[in-house]
Amino acid sequence: MGAFGLCDKYKFEKPNDRRALDLMNAAAIGVMDELPDVRLAYGISDEFRYLWNNLSETPATDEASSFILGRSSKLFERRESKILTTIVSTFTSYYIHLWQFFFPEKPLSKPMPSFDGRVIQYPTFENIRDYLSWRQVDCHINNLYNTTFWALQHQGGLSATQAEKTLKVSGSQPFHAKRRLKKFIQGTLASDKHEILFSRFKINYNNELEMFKKGSLLYRNVYIPRSAPKLTQSFLEYKSLNADTSKKSTSPLSEGQGGSSEAQGVEQLNKAKTSKVIVEHTDIIKDKFWEEKTWLLPSREQ
């Protein structure tokens, strides 16, 4: 069962179900645990994108997850089918296993959740950044639309058809980003949606959760941030239930090891690849993130 079926069957909150998004993040961390070459992942809605060790030129993308293999990665001898099937199956396995921690009152039943995938290639790291920037822009566009669309229904009492007409996007599917993007552009402007939200429902879109507006960024960090990301109780309970206290633990949900310098951190990533996985909802379009996380960039000798 795909994302739309899950939303309807288990009555996810609209436009965003925080627990469902946290579950996606937890499953993504599971993939990063199983495949330690992964340094960074980006997720929005029912999609996740992974970036491999030494971010470079060979990404694999998937409707639920996308993976970018660096030139130096030898995972599965870089066989496309092996990489893709392992990533998708691992993500799906963790998603199903972790469901009970996020939706204990809604046990899974047949048909079970499933995810699909595909592999594409980009020639340079700059292309990869452009790709991720486009995905984050798309996240904002779609979330602004969905926030307005569902406010018109839930708080404004309009039907789906009336809400679409208000937004001047005739015949669109408001919960599906790709099918809607062209029609969205042809409809109301962002400023119009901000005005609808504030004037009719006193909703300041700028105060919406960054997770909803920017998506979720997961990366291996050599430093422990000053303030940990705020997660829902279900995510914290999952961490508590699954934290491995043994000395040999490589779980990204257990406490990570910090580095005294960036060079030490990079060495740690290259050798052990067990550094803490951080979940943030931050801007990856501007240069600041990449300038601060230089160990995520491809090395010069590649």
PDB file of C-alpha atoms in Angstrom:
ATOM      1  CA  MET A   1       0.000   0.000   0.000  1.00  0.00           C
ATOM      2  CA  GLY A   2       1.392   3.393  -1.021  1.00  0.00           C
ATOM      3  CA  ALA A   3       1.320   6.753   0.733  1.00  0.00           C
ATOM      4  CA  PHE A   4      -2.180   7.778  -0.333  1.00  0.00           C
ATOM      5  CA  GLY A   5      -3.664   4.488   0.770  1.00  0.00           C
ATOM      6  CA  LEU A   6      -1.937   4.748   4.152  1.00  0.00           C
ATOM      7  CA  CYS A   7      -3.166   8.308   4.659  1.00  0.00           C
ATOM      8  CA  ASP A   8      -6.755   7.290   4.045  1.00  0.00           C
ATOM      9  CA  LYS A   9      -6.706   3.932   5.828  1.00  0.00           C
ATOM     10  CA  TYR A  10      -5.067   5.183   9.024  1.00  0.00           C
ATOM     11  CA  LYS A  11      -6.552   8.675   8.889  1.00  0.00           C
ATOM     12  CA  PHE A  12      -3.336  10.674   8.996  1.00  0.00           C
ATOM     13  CA  GLU A  13      -3.777  14.276  10.041  1.00  0.00           C
ATOM     14  CA  LYS A  14      -3.825  16.742   7.163  1.00  0.00           C
ATOM     15  CA  PRO A  15      -2.001  18.647   5.882  1.00  0.00           C
ATOM     16  CA  ASN A  16       0.785  17.129   8.015  1.00  0.00           C
ATOM     17  CA  ASP A  17       0.824  14.258  10.472  1.00  0.00           C
ATOM     18  CA  ARG A  18       3.804  14.802  12.770  1.00  0.00           C
ATOM     19  CA  ARG A  19       3.920  11.204  13.964  1.00  0.00           C
ATOM     20  CA  ALA A  20       3.915   9.898  10.392  1.00  0.00           C
ATOM     21  CA  LEU A  21       6.791  12.214   9.484  1.00  0.00           C
ATOM     22  CA  ASP A  22       8.750  11.175  12.570  1.00  0.00           C
ATOM     23  CA  LEU A  23       8.204   7.555  11.575  1.00  0.00           C
ATOM     24  CA  MET A  24       9.680   8.293   8.156  1.00  0.00           C
ATOM     25  CA  ASN A  25      12.681   9.885   9.867  1.00  0.00           C
ATOM     26  CA  ALA A  26      13.143   6.889  12.151  1.00  0.00           C
ATOM     27  CA  ALA A  27      13.033   4.493   9.206  1.00  0.00           C
ATOM     28  CA  ALA A  28      15.577   6.664   7.408  1.00  0.00           C
ATOM     29  CA  ILE A  29      17.873   6.498  10.437  1.00  0.00           C
ATOM     30  CA  GLY A  30      17.480   2.725  10.294  1.00  0.00           C
ATOM     31  CA  VAL A  31      18.759   2.729   6.727  1.00  0.00           C
ATOM     32  CA  MET A  32      21.713   4.883   7.748  1.00  0.00           C
ATOM     33  CA  ASP A  33      22.419   2.408  10.549  1.00  0.00           C
ATOM     34  CA  GLU A  34      22.395  -0.569   8.202  1.00  0.00           C
ATOM     35  CA  LEU A  35      24.338   1.210   5.439  1.00  0.00           C
ATOM     36  CA  PRO A  36      27.007   3.312   7.187  1.00  0.00           C
ATOM     37  CA  ASP A  37      28.307   4.779   3.926  1.00  0.00           C
ATOM     38  CA  VAL A  38      25.271   7.070   3.998  1.00  0.00           C
ATOM     39  CA  ARG A  39      26.193  10.451   5.455  1.00  0.00           C
ATOM     40  CA  LEU A  40      23.124  12.537   4.700  1.00  0.00           C
ATOM     41  CA  ALA A  41      19.428  12.067   3.950  1.00  0.00           C
ATOM     42  CA  TYR A  42      16.640  14.486   3.080  1.00  0.00           C
ATOM     43  CA  GLY A  43      12.957  13.733   3.467  1.00  0.00           C
ATOM     44  CA  ILE A  44       9.647  15.421   2.735  1.00  0.00           C
ATOM     45  CA  SER A  45       6.179  13.946   3.001  1.00  0.00           C
ATOM     46  CA  ASP A  46       6.413  10.316   1.810  1.00  0.00           C
ATOM     47  CA  GLU A  47       9.817  10.780   0.170  1.00  0.00           C
ATOM     48  CA  PHE A  48      13.372  10.365   1.419  1.00  0.00           C
ATOM     49  CA  ARG A  49      16.693  11.059  -0.273  1.00  0.00           C
ATOM     50  CA  TYR A  50      20.004   9.636   0.903  1.00  0.00           C
ATOM     51  CA  LEU A  51      23.508  10.858   0.142  1.00  0.00           C
ATOM     52  CA  TRP A  52      26.369   8.429   0.266  1.00  0.00           C
ATOM     53  CA  ASN A  53      29.866   8.551   1.715  1.00  0.00           C
ATOM     54  CA  ASN A  54      31.966  11.283   0.064  1.00  0.00           C
ATOM     55  CA  LEU A  55      29.123  13.121  -1.603  1.00  0.00           C
ATOM     56  CA  SER A  56      29.802  13.001  -5.270  1.00  0.00           C
ATOM     57  CA  GLU A  57      28.451  11.998  -8.596  1.00  0.00           C
ATOM     58  CA  THR A  58      26.155   8.959  -8.463  1.00  0.00           C
ATOM     59  CA  PRO A  59      22.781   9.399  -6.764  1.00  0.00           C
ATOM     60  CA  ALA A  60      20.024   6.825  -6.644  1.00  0.00           C
ATOM     61  CA  THR A  61      16.577   8.279  -6.047  1.00  0.00           C
ATOM     62  CA  ASP A  62      13.386   6.647  -4.935  1.00  0.00           C
ATOM     63  CA  GLU A  63       9.793   7.727  -4.330  1.00  0.00           C
ATOM     64  CA  ALA A  64      10.381   7.049  -0.632  1.00  0.00           C
ATOM     65  CA  SER A  65      14.117   7.522  -0.551  1.00  0.00           C
ATOM     66  CA  SER A  66      16.970   8.785  -2.704  1.00  0.00           C
ATOM     67  CA  PHE A  67      20.566   7.770  -2.355  1.00  0.00           C
ATOM     68  CA  ILE A  68      23.696   9.439  -3.642  1.00  0.00           C
ATOM     69  CA  LEU A  69      26.765   7.245  -4.012  1.00  0.00           C
ATOM     70  CA  GLY A  70      30.165   8.887  -3.927  1.00  0.00           C
ATOM     71  CA  ARG A  71      32.856   7.924  -6.368  1.00  0.00           C
ATOM     72  CA  SER A  72      34.788   6.224  -3.593  1.00  0.00           C
ATOM     73  CA  SER A  73      31.883   4.068  -2.406  1.00  0.00           C
ATOM     74  CA  LYS A  74      32.231   0.385  -3.310  1.00  0.00           C
ATOM     75  CA  LEU A  75      28.922  -0.669  -1.812  1.00  0.00           C
ATOM     76  CA  PHE A  76      27.704  -3.830  -3.558  1.00  0.00           C
ATOM     77  CA  GLU A  77      30.346  -3.126  -6.208  1.00  0.00           C
ATOM     78  CA  ARG A  78      28.084  -0.236  -7.237  1.00  0.00           C
ATOM     79  CA  ARG A  79      25.509  -2.580  -8.764  1.00  0.00           C
ATOM     80  CA  GLU A  80      22.425  -0.503  -9.418  1.00  0.00           C
ATOM     81  CA  SER A  81      19.825  -3.207  -8.783  1.00  0.00           C
ATOM     82  CA  LYS A  82      21.488  -4.391  -5.566  1.00  0.00           C
ATOM     83  CA  ILE A  83      21.769  -0.886  -4.138  1.00  0.00           C
ATOM     84  CA  LEU A  84      18.215   0.056  -5.017  1.00  0.00           C
ATOM     85  CA  THR A  85      16.543  -3.118  -3.760  1.00  0.00           C
ATOM     86  CA  THR A  86      18.536  -3.099  -0.525  1.00  0.00           C
ATOM     87  CA  ILE A  87      17.696   0.511   0.238  1.00  0.00           C
ATOM     88  CA  VAL A  88      13.993   0.203  -0.520  1.00  0.00           C
ATOM     89  CA  SER A  89      13.565  -3.103   1.311  1.00  0.00           C
ATOM     90  CA  THR A  90      15.524  -1.871   4.350  1.00  0.00           C
ATOM     91  CA  PHE A  91      13.501   1.336   4.548  1.00  0.00           C
ATOM     92  CA  THR A  92      10.234  -0.597   4.242  1.00  0.00           C
ATOM     93  CA  SER A  93      11.299  -3.104   6.898  1.00  0.00           C
ATOM     94  CA  TYR A  94      12.147  -0.397   9.410  1.00  0.00           C
ATOM     95  CA  TYR A  95       8.961   1.519   8.591  1.00  0.00           C
ATOM     96  CA  ILE A  96       6.803  -1.539   9.323  1.00  0.00           C
ATOM     97  CA  HIS A  97       8.808  -2.530  12.415  1.00  0.00           C
ATOM     98  CA  LEU A  98       8.722   0.956  13.950  1.00  0.00           C
ATOM     99  CA  TRP A  99       5.063   1.628  13.203  1.00  0.00           C
ATOM    100  CA  GLN A 100       4.016   0.227  16.612  1.00  0.00           C
ATOM    101  CA  PHE A 101       6.069   2.866  18.440  1.00  0.00           C
ATOM    102  CA  PHE A 102       4.470   5.792  16.609  1.00  0.00           C
ATOM    103  CA  PHE A 103       0.901   4.523  16.132  1.00  0.00           C
ATOM    104  CA  PRO A 104       0.316   2.060  18.993  1.00  0.00           C
ATOM    105  CA  GLU A 105      -3.431   2.620  18.782  1.00  0.00           C
ATOM    106  CA  LYS A 106      -3.497   1.823  15.048  1.00  0.00           C
ATOM    107  CA  PRO A 107      -2.033  -1.648  14.426  1.00  0.00           C
ATOM    108  CA  LEU A 108      -1.013  -2.388  10.863  1.00  0.00           C
ATOM    109  CA  SER A 109      -3.119  -4.743   8.785  1.00  0.00           C
ATOM    110  CA  LYS A 110      -3.053  -5.973   5.206  1.00  0.00           C
ATOM    111  CA  PRO A 111      -2.284  -4.559   2.719  1.00  0.00           C
ATOM    112  CA  MET A 112       1.053  -3.598   4.303  1.00  0.00           C
ATOM    113  CA  PRO A 113       2.999  -0.388   3.542  1.00  0.00           C
ATOM    114  CA  SER A 114       5.307  -0.536   0.535  1.00  0.00           C
ATOM    115  CA  PHE A 115       7.726   1.822  -1.199  1.00  0.00           C
ATOM    116  CA  ASP A 116       9.251   1.875  -4.652  1.00  0.00           C
ATOM    117  CA  GLY A 117      12.367   3.447  -6.124  1.00  0.00           C
ATOM    118  CA  ARG A 118      14.448   4.389  -9.123  1.00  0.00           C
ATOM    119  CA  VAL A 119      18.050   5.235  -9.903  1.00  0.00           C
ATOM    120  CA  ILE A 120      19.281   8.367 -11.667  1.00  0.00           C
ATOM    121  CA  GLN A 121      22.699   9.981 -12.152  1.00  0.00           C
ATOM    122  CA  TYR A 122      24.018  13.511 -11.759  1.00  0.00           C
ATOM    123  CA  PRO A 123      27.433  14.521 -13.093  1.00  0.00           C
ATOM    124  CA  THR A 124      28.686  16.791 -10.264  1.00  0.00           C
ATOM    125  CA  PHE A 125      28.185  17.628  -6.606  1.00  0.00           C
ATOM    126  CA  GLU A 126      26.879  21.042  -7.690  1.00  0.00           C
ATOM    127  CA  ASN A 127      24.125  19.241  -9.598  1.00  0.00           C
ATOM    128  CA  ILE A 128      23.290  17.287  -6.474  1.00  0.00           C
ATOM    129  CA  ARG A 129      22.998  20.510  -4.479  1.00  0.00           C
ATOM    130  CA  ASP A 130      20.740  21.949  -7.160  1.00  0.00           C
ATOM    131  CA  TYR A 131      18.609  18.829  -6.992  1.00  0.00           C
ATOM    132  CA  LEU A 132      18.268  19.002  -3.198  1.00  0.00           C
ATOM    133  CA  SER A 133      17.538  22.732  -3.393  1.00  0.00           C
ATOM    134  CA  TRP A 134      14.760  22.047  -5.883  1.00  0.00           C
ATOM    135  CA  ARG A 135      13.292  19.426  -3.552  1.00  0.00           C
ATOM    136  CA  GLN A 136      13.288  21.858  -0.623  1.00  0.00           C
ATOM    137  CA  VAL A 137      11.664  24.574  -2.722  1.00  0.00           C
ATOM    138  CA  ASP A 138       9.081  22.004  -3.792  1.00  0.00           C
ATOM    139  CA  CYS A 139       8.517  21.140  -0.129  1.00  0.00           C
ATOM    140  CA  HIS A 140       7.699  24.763   0.679  1.00  0.00           C
ATOM    141  CA  ILE A 141       5.455  25.226  -2.365  1.00  0.00           C
ATOM    142  CA  ASN A 142       3.456  22.091  -1.689  1.00  0.00           C
ATOM    143  CA  ASN A 143       3.196  22.656   2.049  1.00  0.00           C
ATOM    144  CA  LEU A 144       1.920  26.198   1.578  1.00  0.00           C
ATOM    145  CA  TYR A 145      -0.672  24.923  -0.870  1.00  0.00           C
ATOM    146  CA  ASN A 146      -1.711  22.010   1.368  1.00  0.00           C
ATOM    147  CA  THR A 147      -1.880  24.184   4.486  1.00  0.00           C
ATOM    148  CA  THR A 148      -4.210  26.594   2.696  1.00  0.00           C
ATOM    149  CA  PHE A 149      -6.225  23.851   1.007  1.00  0.00           C
ATOM    150  CA  TRP A 150      -6.947  21.967   4.235  1.00  0.00           C
ATOM    151  CA  ALA A 151      -7.604  25.159   6.213  1.00  0.00           C
ATOM    152  CA  LEU A 152     -10.302  26.029   3.689  1.00  0.00           C
ATOM    153  CA  GLN A 153     -11.859  22.613   4.318  1.00  0.00           C
ATOM    154  CA  HIS A 154     -11.312  22.036   8.040  1.00  0.00           C
ATOM    155  CA  GLN A 155     -11.806  25.579   9.278  1.00  0.00           C
ATOM    156  CA  GLY A 156     -13.583  27.191   6.355  1.00  0.00           C
ATOM    157  CA  GLY A 157     -16.160  24.464   5.814  1.00  0.00           C
ATOM    158  CA  LEU A 158     -15.521  24.202   2.077  1.00  0.00           C
ATOM    159  CA  SER A 159     -15.605  21.008   0.076  1.00  0.00           C
ATOM    160  CA  ALA A 160     -12.492  19.824  -1.761  1.00  0.00           C
ATOM    161  CA  THR A 161     -13.949  21.163  -5.006  1.00  0.00           C
ATOM    162  CA  GLN A 162     -14.741  24.541  -3.470  1.00  0.00           C
ATOM    163  CA  ALA A 163     -11.279  24.761  -1.909  1.00  0.00           C
ATOM    164  CA  GLU A 164      -9.645  23.989  -5.249  1.00  0.00           C
ATOM    165  CA  LYS A 165     -11.773  26.618  -6.931  1.00  0.00           C
ATOM    166  CA  THR A 166     -10.773  29.150  -4.300  1.00  0.00           C
ATOM    167  CA  LEU A 167      -7.131  28.395  -5.024  1.00  0.00           C
ATOM    168  CA  LYS A 168      -7.833  28.488  -8.769  1.00  0.00           C
ATOM    169  CA  VAL A 169      -6.339  25.077  -9.362  1.00  0.00           C
ATOM    170  CA  SER A 170      -9.094  23.234 -11.131  1.00  0.00           C
ATOM    171  CA  GLY A 171      -8.860  19.448 -11.135  1.00  0.00           C
ATOM    172  CA  SER A 172      -5.673  19.194  -9.084  1.00  0.00           C
ATOM    173  CA  GLN A 173      -4.819  16.526  -6.546  1.00  0.00           C
ATOM    174  CA  PRO A 174      -3.851  18.608  -3.493  1.00  0.00           C
ATOM    175  CA  PHE A 175      -1.881  15.913  -1.671  1.00  0.00           C
ATOM    176  CA  HIS A 176       0.324  14.899  -4.603  1.00  0.00           C
ATOM    177  CA  ALA A 177       3.220  17.243  -5.297  1.00  0.00           C
ATOM    178  CA  LYS A 178       4.350  16.211  -8.752  1.00  0.00           C
ATOM    179  CA  ARG A 179       0.960  16.112 -10.421  1.00  0.00           C
ATOM    180  CA  ARG A 180       0.024  19.426  -8.912  1.00  0.00           C
ATOM    181  CA  LEU A 181       3.131  21.572  -9.386  1.00  0.00           C
ATOM    182  CA  LYS A 182       2.371  22.938 -12.860  1.00  0.00           C
ATOM    183  CA  LYS A 183      -1.228  23.746 -11.967  1.00  0.00           C
ATOM    184  CA  PHE A 184      -0.101  25.283  -8.691  1.00  0.00           C
ATOM    185  CA  ILE A 185       2.161  27.709 -10.520  1.00  0.00           C
ATOM    186  CA  GLN A 186      -0.709  28.657 -12.790  1.00  0.00           C
ATOM    187  CA  GLY A 187      -2.981  29.326  -9.799  1.00  0.00           C
ATOM    188  CA  THR A 188      -2.792  31.654  -6.835  1.00  0.00           C
ATOM    189  CA  LEU A 189       0.499  33.220  -5.828  1.00  0.00           C
ATOM    190  CA  ALA A 190       2.227  32.477  -2.530  1.00  0.00           C
ATOM    191  CA  SER A 191       1.203  35.907  -1.248  1.00  0.00           C
ATOM    192  CA  ASP A 192      -2.450  35.067  -1.975  1.00  0.00           C
ATOM    193  CA  LYS A 193      -2.222  31.915   0.104  1.00  0.00           C
ATOM    194  CA  HIS A 194      -0.553  33.753   2.972  1.00  0.00           C
ATOM    195  CA  GLU A 195      -3.397  36.279   2.828  1.00  0.00           C
ATOM    196  CA  ILE A 196      -6.082  33.572   2.807  1.00  0.00           C
ATOM    197  CA  LEU A 197      -4.509  31.852   5.815  1.00  0.00           C
ATOM    198  CA  PHE A 198      -4.105  35.014   7.864  1.00  0.00           C
ATOM    199  CA  SER A 199      -7.215  36.990   6.941  1.00  0.00           C
ATOM    200  CA  ARG A 200      -9.640  34.070   7.154  1.00  0.00           C
ATOM    201  CA  PHE A 201      -8.119  31.804   9.777  1.00  0.00           C
ATOM    202  CA  LYS A 202      -5.543  33.944  11.649  1.00  0.00           C
ATOM    203  CA  ILE A 203      -2.817  31.492  10.636  1.00  0.00           C
ATOM    204  CA  ASN A 204       0.639  32.982  10.194  1.00  0.00           C
ATOM    205  CA  TYR A 205       2.341  30.549   7.831  1.00  0.00           C
ATOM    206  CA  ASN A 206       5.746  31.712   9.001  1.00  0.00           C
ATOM    207  CA  ASN A 207       4.945  30.201  12.401  1.00  0.00           C
ATOM    208  CA  GLU A 208       4.319  26.730  10.993  1.00  0.00           C
ATOM    209  CA  LEU A 209       6.828  24.055  12.015  1.00  0.00           C
ATOM    210  CA  GLU A 210      10.099  24.198  10.097  1.00  0.00           C
ATOM    211  CA  MET A 211       9.768  20.461   9.575  1.00  0.00           C
ATOM    212  CA  PHE A 212       6.685  21.058   7.460  1.00  0.00           C
ATOM    213  CA  LYS A 213       8.161  23.978   5.505  1.00  0.00           C
ATOM    214  CA  LYS A 214      11.717  22.730   4.978  1.00  0.00           C
ATOM    215  CA  GLY A 215      11.572  18.957   5.322  1.00  0.00           C
ATOM    216  CA  SER A 216      13.880  16.808   7.445  1.00  0.00           C
ATOM    217  CA  LEU A 217      17.639  16.666   7.037  1.00  0.00           C
ATOM    218  CA  LEU A 218      19.511  13.737   8.580  1.00  0.00           C
ATOM    219  CA  TYR A 219      23.291  13.722   8.588  1.00  0.00           C
ATOM    220  CA  ARG A 220      26.234  12.179  10.366  1.00  0.00           C
ATOM    221  CA  ASN A 221      27.802  14.801  12.572  1.00  0.00           C
ATOM    222  CA  VAL A 222      31.212  14.885  14.216  1.00  0.00           C
ATOM    223  CA  TYR A 223      29.975  17.487  16.669  1.00  0.00           C
ATOM    224  CA  ILE A 224      27.043  17.412  19.097  1.00  0.00           C
ATOM    225  CA  PRO A 225      24.866  20.470  18.411  1.00  0.00           C
ATOM    226  CA  ARG A 226      24.155  22.878  21.268  1.00  0.00           C
ATOM    227  CA  SER A 227      20.448  22.207  21.073  1.00  0.00           C
ATOM    228  CA  ALA A 228      19.042  18.867  19.990  1.00  0.00           C
ATOM    229  CA  PRO A 229      16.145  18.839  17.501  1.00  0.00           C
ATOM    230  CA  LYS A 230      12.715  18.840  19.092  1.00  0.00           C
ATOM    231  CA  LEU A 231      10.982  15.565  18.319  1.00  0.00           C
ATOM    232  CA  THR A 232       7.601  14.172  19.260  1.00  0.00           C
ATOM    233  CA  GLN A 233       7.261  11.969  22.317  1.00  0.00           C
ATOM    234  CA  SER A 234       6.852   8.885  20.135  1.00  0.00           C
ATOM    235  CA  PHE A 235      10.269   9.478  18.556  1.00  0.00           C
ATOM    236  CA  LEU A 236      11.862   9.984  21.975  1.00  0.00           C
ATOM    237  CA  GLU A 237      10.240   6.804  23.245  1.00  0.00           C
ATOM    238  CA  TYR A 238      11.599   4.958  20.237  1.00  0.00           C
ATOM    239  CA  LYS A 239      15.096   6.207  21.004  1.00  0.00           C
ATOM    240  CA  SER A 240      14.739   5.077  24.618  1.00  0.00           C
ATOM    241  CA  LEU A 241      13.458   1.638  23.669  1.00  0.00           C
ATOM    242  CA  ASN A 242      16.104   1.016  21.035  1.00  0.00           C
ATOM    243  CA  ALA A 243      19.209   2.709  22.438  1.00  0.00           C
ATOM    244  CA  ASP A 244      22.015   0.141  22.687  1.00  0.00           C
ATOM    245  CA  THR A 245      24.080   0.711  25.798  1.00  0.00           C
ATOM    246  CA  SER A 246      26.800  -1.772  24.870  1.00  0.00           C
ATOM    247  CA  LYS A 247      30.263  -0.481  24.108  1.00  0.00           C
ATOM    248  CA  LYS A 248      30.150  -1.929  20.602  1.00  0.00           C
ATOM    249  CA  SER A 249      26.933  -0.155  19.667  1.00  0.00           C
ATOM    250  CA  THR A 250      26.859   1.407  16.233  1.00  0.00           C
ATOM    251  CA  SER A 251      23.235   2.483  16.467  1.00  0.00           C
ATOM    252  CA  PRO A 252      22.719   6.078  15.330  1.00  0.00           C
ATOM    253  CA  LEU A 253      20.021   6.326  17.972  1.00  0.00           C
ATOM    254  CA  SER A 254      22.575   5.912  20.746  1.00  0.00           C
ATOM    255  CA  GLU A 255      24.859   8.704  21.866  1.00  0.00           C
ATOM    256  CA  GLY A 256      27.358   9.722  19.181  1.00  0.00           C
ATOM    257  CA  GLN A 257      31.031  10.398  19.667  1.00  0.00           C
ATOM    258  CA  GLY A 258      32.278  13.933  19.254  1.00  0.00           C
ATOM    259  CA  GLY A 259      35.569  14.962  17.671  1.00  0.00           C
ATOM    260  CA  SER A 260      38.069  17.482  18.975  1.00  0.00           C
ATOM    261  CA  SER A 261      38.663  18.827  15.493  1.00  0.00           C
ATOM    262  CA  GLU A 262      37.169  18.644  12.030  1.00  0.00           C
ATOM    263  CA  ALA A 263      40.087  16.510  10.813  1.00  0.00           C
ATOM    264  CA  GLN A 264      39.524  14.016  13.615  1.00  0.00           C
ATOM    265  CA  GLY A 265      35.827  13.985  12.803  1.00  0.00           C
ATOM    266  CA  VAL A 266      36.445  13.245   9.138  1.00  0.00           C
ATOM    267  CA  GLU A 267      38.859  10.470  10.070  1.00  0.00           C
ATOM    268  CA  GLN A 268      36.271   9.011  12.410  1.00  0.00           C
ATOM    269  CA  LEU A 269      33.642   9.027   9.658  1.00  0.00           C
ATOM    270  CA  ASN A 270      35.960   7.381   7.172  1.00  0.00           C
ATOM    271  CA  LYS A 271      37.092   4.651   9.583  1.00  0.00           C
ATOM    272  CA  ALA A 272      34.168   3.805  11.846  1.00  0.00           C
ATOM    273  CA  LYS A 273      31.247   5.690  10.283  1.00  0.00           C
ATOM    274  CA  THR A 274      29.399   5.491  13.589  1.00  0.00           C
ATOM    275  CA  SER A 275      28.972   9.191  14.365  1.00  0.00           C
ATOM    276  CA  LYS A 276      25.667  10.452  15.677  1.00  0.00           C
ATOM    277  CA  VAL A 277      22.833  10.979  13.215  1.00  0.00           C
ATOM    278  CA  ILE A 278      21.367  14.447  13.633  1.00  0.00           C
ATOM    279  CA  VAL A 279      17.829  15.373  12.560  1.00  0.00           C
ATOM    280  CA  GLU A 280      17.395  19.012  11.554  1.00  0.00           C
ATOM    281  CA  HIS A 281      14.892  21.078   9.628  1.00  0.00           C
ATOM    282  CA  THR A 282      17.171  23.662   8.096  1.00  0.00           C
ATOM    283  CA  ASP A 283      17.911  25.591   4.914  1.00  0.00           C
ATOM    284  CA  ILE A 284      20.023  23.535   2.492  1.00  0.00           C
ATOM    285  CA  ILE A 285      19.592  25.975  -0.387  1.00  0.00           C
ATOM    286  CA  LYS A 286      21.944  28.640   0.951  1.00  0.00           C
ATOM    287  CA  ASP A 287      25.671  28.049   1.403  1.00  0.00           C
ATOM    288  CA  LYS A 288      25.692  28.259   5.205  1.00  0.00           C
ATOM    289  CA  PHE A 289      24.850  24.619   5.895  1.00  0.00           C
ATOM    290  CA  TRP A 290      27.465  23.295   3.487  1.00  0.00           C
ATOM    291  CA  GLU A 291      30.117  25.733   4.701  1.00  0.00           C
ATOM    292  CA  GLU A 292      29.560  24.586   8.290  1.00  0.00           C
ATOM    293  CA  LYS A 293      29.438  20.860   7.414  1.00  0.00           C
ATOM    294  CA  THR A 294      32.571  20.634   5.277  1.00  0.00           C
ATOM    295  CA  TRP A 295      33.100  16.947   6.107  1.00  0.00           C
ATOM    296  CA  LEU A 296      29.994  16.186   4.045  1.00  0.00           C
ATOM    297  CA  LEU A 297      31.543  17.635   0.899  1.00  0.00           C
ATOM    298  CA  PRO A 298      33.449  15.542  -1.656  1.00  0.00           C
ATOM    299  CA  SER A 299      37.178  15.464  -1.042  1.00  0.00           C
ATOM    300  CA  ARG A 300      39.380  17.379  -3.459  1.00  0.00           C
ATOM    301  CA  GLU A 301      41.285  14.357  -4.628  1.00  0.00           C
ATOM    302  CA  GLN A 302      38.161  12.742  -6.041  1.00  0.00           C
TER     303      GLN A 302
END
